[in-house]
PDB file of C-alpha atoms in Angstrom:
ATOM      1  CA  MET A   1     167.801  87.560 160.566  1.00 44.00           C
ATOM      2  CA  SER A   2     166.315  88.502 163.871  1.00 44.00           C
ATOM      3  CA  GLN A   3     166.591  91.745 165.823  1.00 41.00           C
ATOM      4  CA  ALA A   4     168.822  89.854 168.278  1.00 42.00           C
ATOM      5  CA  SER A   5     171.409  89.415 165.503  1.00 49.00           C
ATOM      6  CA  PHE A   6     171.823  93.186 165.381  1.00 54.00           C
ATOM      7  CA  PRO A   7     172.461  94.633 168.847  1.00 48.00           C
ATOM      8  CA  PHE A   8     173.121  98.067 167.333  1.00 49.00           C
ATOM      9  CA  ALA A   9     169.630  98.405 165.855  1.00 47.00           C
ATOM     10  CA  VAL A  10     167.643 101.175 167.483  1.00 39.00           C
ATOM     11  CA  ARG A  11     163.863 100.893 167.480  1.00 37.00           C
ATOM     12  CA  SER A  12     163.268 104.649 167.877  1.00 38.00           C
ATOM     13  CA  PRO A  13     166.337 106.471 166.633  1.00 41.00           C
ATOM     14  CA  THR A  14     166.514 110.217 167.023  1.00 44.00           C
ATOM     15  CA  ALA A  15     168.596 112.709 165.127  1.00 44.00           C
ATOM     16  CA  SER A  16     170.191 113.903 168.356  1.00 45.00           C
ATOM     17  CA  SER A  17     171.210 110.443 169.539  1.00 61.00           C
ATOM     18  CA  GLU A  18     174.895 109.629 169.651  1.00 74.00           C
ATOM     19  CA  PRO A  19     176.218 107.132 167.120  1.00 77.00           C
ATOM     20  CA  ARG A  20     175.893 103.544 168.321  1.00 79.00           C
ATOM     21  CA  VAL A  21     179.109 101.545 168.502  1.00 81.00           C
ATOM     22  CA  VAL A  22     178.813  98.067 167.048  1.00 79.00           C
ATOM     23  CA  ASP A  23     181.257  95.853 168.881  1.00 72.00           C
ATOM     24  CA  ASP A  24     179.815  92.382 168.358  1.00 76.00           C
ATOM     25  CA  HIS A  25     181.823  90.633 165.624  1.00 80.00           C
ATOM     26  CA  ALA A  26     178.811  88.774 164.220  1.00 84.00           C
ATOM     27  CA  ALA A  27     176.794  92.003 164.015  1.00 83.00           C
ATOM     28  CA  VAL A  28     179.683  93.803 162.303  1.00 84.00           C
ATOM     29  CA  ASP A  29     179.982  90.973 159.763  1.00 87.00           C
ATOM     30  CA  ALA A  30     176.216  91.039 159.129  1.00 88.00           C
ATOM     31  CA  LEU A  31     176.257  94.830 158.727  1.00 90.00           C
ATOM     32  CA  PHE A  32     179.192  94.673 156.293  1.00 91.00           C
ATOM     33  CA  SER A  33     177.413  91.929 154.352  1.00 94.00           C
ATOM     34  CA  LEU A  34     174.353  94.144 153.909  1.00 95.00           C
ATOM     35  CA  LEU A  35     176.406  97.205 152.974  1.00 94.00           C
ATOM     36  CA  GLU A  36     178.518  95.350 150.403  1.00 95.00           C
ATOM     37  CA  ASP A  37     175.393  94.063 148.626  1.00 97.00           C
ATOM     38  CA  ASP A  38     174.670  96.235 145.546  1.00 97.00           C
ATOM     39  CA  ASP A  39     170.907  95.647 145.821  1.00 97.00           C
ATOM     40  CA  CYS A  40     170.821  96.630 149.503  1.00 97.00           C
ATOM     41  CA  ARG A  41     172.815  99.784 148.774  1.00 96.00           C
ATOM     42  CA  CYS A  42     170.409 100.703 145.987  1.00 97.00           C
ATOM     43  CA  ILE A  43     167.466 100.244 148.366  1.00 98.00           C
ATOM     44  CA  LEU A  44     169.186 102.413 150.979  1.00 96.00           C
ATOM     45  CA  ASP A  45     169.860 105.110 148.361  1.00 95.00           C
ATOM     46  CA  ALA A  46     166.267 104.977 147.090  1.00 96.00           C
ATOM     47  CA  THR A  47     164.866 105.413 150.609  1.00 95.00           C
ATOM     48  CA  ASP A  48     167.008 108.398 151.572  1.00 92.00           C
ATOM     49  CA  GLY A  49     164.455 110.896 152.880  1.00 89.00           C
ATOM     50  CA  VAL A  50     161.581 109.246 151.042  1.00 92.00           C
ATOM     51  CA  ALA A  51     159.376 106.348 152.125  1.00 94.00           C
ATOM     52  CA  ARG A  52     158.721 103.814 149.374  1.00 96.00           C
ATOM     53  CA  SER A  53     156.766 100.600 149.036  1.00 96.00           C
ATOM     54  CA  ALA A  54     158.413  97.350 147.968  1.00 96.00           C
ATOM     55  CA  SER A  55     156.996  97.689 144.466  1.00 96.00           C
ATOM     56  CA  GLU A  56     158.298 101.281 144.202  1.00 96.00           C
ATOM     57  CA  LEU A  57     161.726 100.086 145.371  1.00 97.00           C
ATOM     58  CA  SER A  58     161.623  97.198 142.929  1.00 97.00           C
ATOM     59  CA  GLU A  59     161.065  99.657 140.093  1.00 97.00           C
ATOM     60  CA  ALA A  60     163.567 102.268 141.351  1.00 97.00           C
ATOM     61  CA  CYS A  61     166.323  99.676 141.767  1.00 97.00           C
ATOM     62  CA  ASP A  62     165.387  97.577 138.738  1.00 97.00           C
ATOM     63  CA  LEU A  63     165.026  94.466 140.900  1.00 97.00           C
ATOM     64  CA  PRO A  64     162.524  91.626 140.766  1.00 97.00           C
ATOM     65  CA  LEU A  65     159.867  92.143 143.450  1.00 97.00           C
ATOM     66  CA  SER A  66     160.821  88.835 145.113  1.00 96.00           C
ATOM     67  CA  THR A  67     164.450  89.992 145.433  1.00 97.00           C
ATOM     68  CA  THR A  68     163.316  93.333 146.839  1.00 97.00           C
ATOM     69  CA  TYR A  69     161.261  91.630 149.561  1.00 96.00           C
ATOM     70  CA  ARG A  70     164.156  89.280 150.370  1.00 96.00           C
ATOM     71  CA  LYS A  71     166.487  92.289 150.882  1.00 97.00           C
ATOM     72  CA  LEU A  72     164.041  94.411 152.927  1.00 97.00           C
ATOM     73  CA  ASP A  73     163.689  92.186 156.013  1.00 94.00           C
ATOM     74  CA  PRO A  74     167.415  92.054 156.865  1.00 95.00           C
ATOM     75  CA  LEU A  75     167.713  95.824 156.315  1.00 95.00           C
ATOM     76  CA  VAL A  76     164.797  96.442 158.698  1.00 94.00           C
ATOM     77  CA  ASP A  77     166.152  93.905 161.224  1.00 90.00           C
ATOM     78  CA  ALA A  78     169.525  95.666 161.150  1.00 89.00           C
ATOM     79  CA  GLY A  79     167.880  99.014 161.878  1.00 88.00           C
ATOM     80  CA  LEU A  80     169.026 100.459 158.537  1.00 92.00           C
ATOM     81  CA  LEU A  81     165.419 100.882 157.331  1.00 94.00           C
ATOM     82  CA  SER A  82     162.191 101.619 159.150  1.00 93.00           C
ATOM     83  CA  LYS A  83     158.951  99.962 158.130  1.00 94.00           C
ATOM     84  CA  ARG A  84     155.543 101.565 158.545  1.00 91.00           C
ATOM     85  CA  LEU A  85     152.065 101.215 157.154  1.00 88.00           C
ATOM     86  CA  ARG A  86     150.891 103.405 154.279  1.00 81.00           C
ATOM     87  CA  VAL A  87     147.137 103.723 154.785  1.00 82.00           C
ATOM     88  CA  SER A  88     145.057 104.434 151.706  1.00 75.00           C
ATOM     89  CA  ARG A  89     141.525 105.778 151.792  1.00 77.00           C
ATOM     90  CA  SER A  90     140.647 103.156 149.190  1.00 78.00           C
ATOM     91  CA  GLY A  91     141.328 100.464 151.792  1.00 75.00           C
ATOM     92  CA  SER A  92     144.450  98.996 150.216  1.00 77.00           C
ATOM     93  CA  HIS A  93     147.248  99.389 152.750  1.00 83.00           C
ATOM     94  CA  THR A  94     150.888  98.641 152.069  1.00 88.00           C
ATOM     95  CA  ALA A  95     154.163  98.678 153.944  1.00 92.00           C
ATOM     96  CA  GLU A  96     156.616 101.452 153.156  1.00 95.00           C
ATOM     97  CA  TYR A  97     160.286 101.705 154.008  1.00 96.00           C
ATOM     98  CA  GLU A  98     162.613 104.609 154.761  1.00 95.00           C
ATOM     99  CA  ARG A  99     166.330 104.754 155.544  1.00 94.00           C
ATOM    100  CA  THR A 100     167.084 105.330 159.232  1.00 93.00           C
ATOM    101  CA  VAL A 101     170.854 105.832 159.100  1.00 91.00           C
ATOM    102  CA  ASP A 102     172.897 108.846 158.129  1.00 88.00           C
ATOM    103  CA  ASP A 103     176.348 107.415 158.575  1.00 88.00           C
ATOM    104  CA  VAL A 104     178.284 104.207 159.101  1.00 88.00           C
ATOM    105  CA  THR A 105     181.873 104.906 160.132  1.00 89.00           C
ATOM    106  CA  VAL A 106     184.611 102.302 160.345  1.00 88.00           C
ATOM    107  CA  SER A 107     187.756 103.092 162.335  1.00 87.00           C
ATOM    108  CA  VAL A 108     190.827 101.045 163.080  1.00 86.00           C
ATOM    109  CA  THR A 109     191.782 101.414 166.735  1.00 83.00           C
ATOM    110  CA  PRO A 110     194.469  99.749 168.878  1.00 85.00           C
ATOM    111  CA  SER A 111     191.775  97.358 170.144  1.00 80.00           C
ATOM    112  CA  GLY A 112     190.561  96.457 166.636  1.00 78.00           C
ATOM    113  CA  VAL A 113     187.927  97.676 164.222  1.00 79.00           C
ATOM    114  CA  GLU A 114     185.266 100.035 165.554  1.00 83.00           C
ATOM    115  CA  VAL A 115     181.995 100.584 163.697  1.00 87.00           C
ATOM    116  CA  ARG A 116     179.702 103.518 164.546  1.00 88.00           C
ATOM    117  CA  VAL A 117     176.168 103.827 163.192  1.00 87.00           C
ATOM    118  CA  SER A 118     174.491 107.264 163.248  1.00 85.00           C
ATOM    119  CA  HIS A 119     170.701 107.133 163.059  1.00 83.00           C
ATOM    120  CA  ARG A 120     168.301 109.817 161.871  1.00 79.00           C
ATOM    121  CA  ASP A 121     164.845 110.699 163.092  1.00 71.00           C
ATOM    122  CA  VAL A 122     162.255 108.867 160.994  1.00 61.00           C
ATOM    123  CA  ALA A 123     158.516 109.128 161.615  1.00 56.00           C
ATOM    124  CA  LYS A 124     157.101 105.840 162.905  1.00 51.00           C
ATOM    125  CA  SER A 125     153.422 106.567 162.320  1.00 42.00           C
ATOM    126  CA  ALA A 126     151.329 105.371 159.437  1.00 43.00           C
ATOM    127  CA  SER A 127     151.105 107.692 156.473  1.00 45.00           C
ATOM    128  CA  VAL A 128     147.830 108.363 154.704  1.00 44.00           C
ATOM    129  CA  THR A 129     147.437 108.612 150.961  1.00 41.00           C
ATOM    130  CA  VAL A 130     144.380 109.677 149.000  1.00 36.00           C
TER     131      VAL A 130
END
């Protein structure tokens, strides 16, 4: 899924930013699809306040590594996870992922369903490990 599929995704969310309203029906359906997936929810739980690599997420969620990778791209594209580079002094670098949302709120209004996504501030720089 491309970034264009998710108009609510924010490239640089901040903790003080207002929740984004998702009003595109296709984006709402895609968001609900990700949130109803048990594996995606486990990944989101495992990345709450902690950046983890795909292999760490695979272990934490008891998922095959191939399944973990298949779930990560749509979560990043939707703006639910951030992806950054973990730089190691040994020269082996790996991508790490961290949850970027605090809240997804669904309300029923006279004009239909309203979905609000509240983002948190997540560092975008590379992290260094020894």
